[in-house]
Short mmCIF file of C-alpha atoms in Angstrom, two decimals:
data_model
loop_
_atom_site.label_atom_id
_atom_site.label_comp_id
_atom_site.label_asym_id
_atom_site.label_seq_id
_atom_site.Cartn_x
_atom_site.Cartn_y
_atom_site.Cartn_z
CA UNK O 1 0.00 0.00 0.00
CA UNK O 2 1.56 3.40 -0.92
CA UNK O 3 1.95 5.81 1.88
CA UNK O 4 3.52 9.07 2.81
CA UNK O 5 3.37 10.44 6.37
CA UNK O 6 4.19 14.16 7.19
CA UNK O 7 5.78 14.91 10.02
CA UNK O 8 8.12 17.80 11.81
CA UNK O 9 5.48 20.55 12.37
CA UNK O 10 4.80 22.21 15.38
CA UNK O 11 4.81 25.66 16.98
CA UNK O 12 7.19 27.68 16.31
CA UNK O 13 8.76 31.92 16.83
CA UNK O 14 8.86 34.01 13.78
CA UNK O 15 12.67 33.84 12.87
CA UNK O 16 12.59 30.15 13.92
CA UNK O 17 12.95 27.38 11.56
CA UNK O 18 11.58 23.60 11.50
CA UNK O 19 12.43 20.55 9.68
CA UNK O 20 9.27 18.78 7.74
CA UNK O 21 9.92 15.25 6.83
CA UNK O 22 8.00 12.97 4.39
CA UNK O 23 8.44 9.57 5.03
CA UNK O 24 7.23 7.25 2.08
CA UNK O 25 6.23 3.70 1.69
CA UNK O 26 4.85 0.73 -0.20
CA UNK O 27 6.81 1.62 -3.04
CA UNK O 28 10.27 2.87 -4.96
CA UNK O 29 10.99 6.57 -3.76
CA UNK O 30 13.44 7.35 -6.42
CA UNK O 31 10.98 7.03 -9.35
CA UNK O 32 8.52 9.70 -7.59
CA UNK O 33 9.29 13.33 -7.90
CA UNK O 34 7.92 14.76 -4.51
CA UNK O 35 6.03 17.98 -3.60
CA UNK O 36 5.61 20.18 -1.13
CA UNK O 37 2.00 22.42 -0.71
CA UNK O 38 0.18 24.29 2.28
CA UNK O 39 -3.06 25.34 2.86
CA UNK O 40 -3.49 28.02 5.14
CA UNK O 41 -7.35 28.56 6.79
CA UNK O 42 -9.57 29.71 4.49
CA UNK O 43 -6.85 30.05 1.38
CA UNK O 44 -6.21 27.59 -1.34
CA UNK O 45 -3.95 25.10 -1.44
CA UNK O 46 -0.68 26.49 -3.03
CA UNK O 47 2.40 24.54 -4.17
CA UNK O 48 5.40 25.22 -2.17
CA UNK O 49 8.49 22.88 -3.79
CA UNK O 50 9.29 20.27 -5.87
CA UNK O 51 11.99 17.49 -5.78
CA UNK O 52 12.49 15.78 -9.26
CA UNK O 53 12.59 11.94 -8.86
CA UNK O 54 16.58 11.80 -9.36
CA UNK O 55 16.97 14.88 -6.83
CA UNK O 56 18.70 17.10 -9.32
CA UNK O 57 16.35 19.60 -10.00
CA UNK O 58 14.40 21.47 -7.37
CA UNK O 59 11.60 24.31 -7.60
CA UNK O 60 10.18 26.43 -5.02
CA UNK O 61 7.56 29.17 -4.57
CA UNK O 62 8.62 33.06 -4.87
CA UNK O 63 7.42 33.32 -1.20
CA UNK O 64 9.86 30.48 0.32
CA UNK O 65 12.53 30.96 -2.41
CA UNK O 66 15.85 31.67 -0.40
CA UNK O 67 14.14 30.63 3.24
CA UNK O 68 13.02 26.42 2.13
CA UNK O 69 15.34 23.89 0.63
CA UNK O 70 14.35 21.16 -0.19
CA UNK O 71 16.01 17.49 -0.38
CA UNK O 72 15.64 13.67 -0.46
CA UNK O 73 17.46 10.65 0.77
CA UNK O 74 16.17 7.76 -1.49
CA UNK O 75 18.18 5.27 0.70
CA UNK O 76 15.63 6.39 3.91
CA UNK O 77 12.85 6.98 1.76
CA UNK O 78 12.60 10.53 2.94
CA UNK O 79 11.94 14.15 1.70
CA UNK O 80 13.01 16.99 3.63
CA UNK O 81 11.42 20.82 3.81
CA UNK O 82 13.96 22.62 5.71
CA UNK O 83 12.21 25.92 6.64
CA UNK O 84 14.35 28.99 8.08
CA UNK O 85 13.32 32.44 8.40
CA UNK O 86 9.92 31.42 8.75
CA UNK O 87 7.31 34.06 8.86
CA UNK O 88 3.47 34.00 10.31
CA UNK O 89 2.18 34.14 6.63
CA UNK O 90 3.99 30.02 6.50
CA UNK O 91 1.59 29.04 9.50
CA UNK O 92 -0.57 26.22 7.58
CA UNK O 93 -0.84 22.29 7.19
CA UNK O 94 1.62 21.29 5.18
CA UNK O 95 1.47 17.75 2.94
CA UNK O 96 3.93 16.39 0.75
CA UNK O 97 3.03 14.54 -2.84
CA UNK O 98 4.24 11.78 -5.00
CA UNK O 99 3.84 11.64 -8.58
CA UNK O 100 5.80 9.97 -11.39
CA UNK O 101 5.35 11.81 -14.55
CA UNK O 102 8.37 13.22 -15.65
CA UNK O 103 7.00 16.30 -16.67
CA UNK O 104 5.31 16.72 -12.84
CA UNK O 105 7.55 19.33 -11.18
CA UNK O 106 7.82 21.91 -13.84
CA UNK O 107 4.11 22.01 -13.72
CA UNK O 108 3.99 20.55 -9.69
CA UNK O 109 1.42 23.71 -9.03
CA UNK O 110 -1.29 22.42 -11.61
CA UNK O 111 -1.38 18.72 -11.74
CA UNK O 112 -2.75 16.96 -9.01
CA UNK O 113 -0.41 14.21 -8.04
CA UNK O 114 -0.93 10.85 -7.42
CA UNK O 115 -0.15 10.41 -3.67
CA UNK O 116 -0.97 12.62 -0.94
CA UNK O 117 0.33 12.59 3.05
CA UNK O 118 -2.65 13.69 6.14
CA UNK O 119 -0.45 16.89 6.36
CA UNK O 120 1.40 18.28 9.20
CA UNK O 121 0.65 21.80 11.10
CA UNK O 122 3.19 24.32 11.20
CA UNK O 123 2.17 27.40 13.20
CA UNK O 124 4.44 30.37 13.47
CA UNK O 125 3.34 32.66 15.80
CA UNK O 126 4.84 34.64 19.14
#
């Protein structure tokens, strides 16, 4: 059974910074690209990053650009959202996705992909 689980959120100080992990299983994590969205209460979802399958090519949101990085470790099955600088505008659940078109992260913010986590809260607030 595929699976990815969110996890790393929590409450945090403007300034602060928090590591979101997305742990994946019930299949091959280096054939997925994986990306990152939020949904703040009462906005739309939004697309936040985007790991390509072989980890060589990453895209992020104007908003995060310079604060997020995002990475993988196919070997743990795991992609990282390493947040710094974070701001109370970021407070939101975040999920990760899998898909395995190879066209997915260029376009991450459009397509809906084929795997989704439950999400994990990050609030920043003082």
């Amino acid at each position: 059974q595929l699976q990815l689980v969110e996890s790393g959120g929590g409450l945090v100080q403007p300034g602060g910074s928090l590591r979101l992990s997305c742990a994946v299983s019930g299949f091959t994590l280096d054939v997925y690209a994986i990306g990152w969205f939020r949904q703040a209460p009462g906005k739309e979802r939004e697309g936040v990053s985007c790991i390509s399958a072989g980890g060589g090519r990453t895209y992020y949101a104007d908003s995060v650009k310079g604060r997020f990085t995002i990475s993988r470790d196919n070997a743990k099955n795991t992609v990282y959202l390493q947040m710094n600088s974070l701001k109370p505008e970021d407070t939101a659940v975040y999920y990760c996705a899998a898909d395995s078109r190879f066209y997915y992260c260029p376009n991450y913010k459009s397509l809906s992909a084929d795997y989704w986590g439950e999400g994990t809260l990050v609030t920043v607030s003082s």
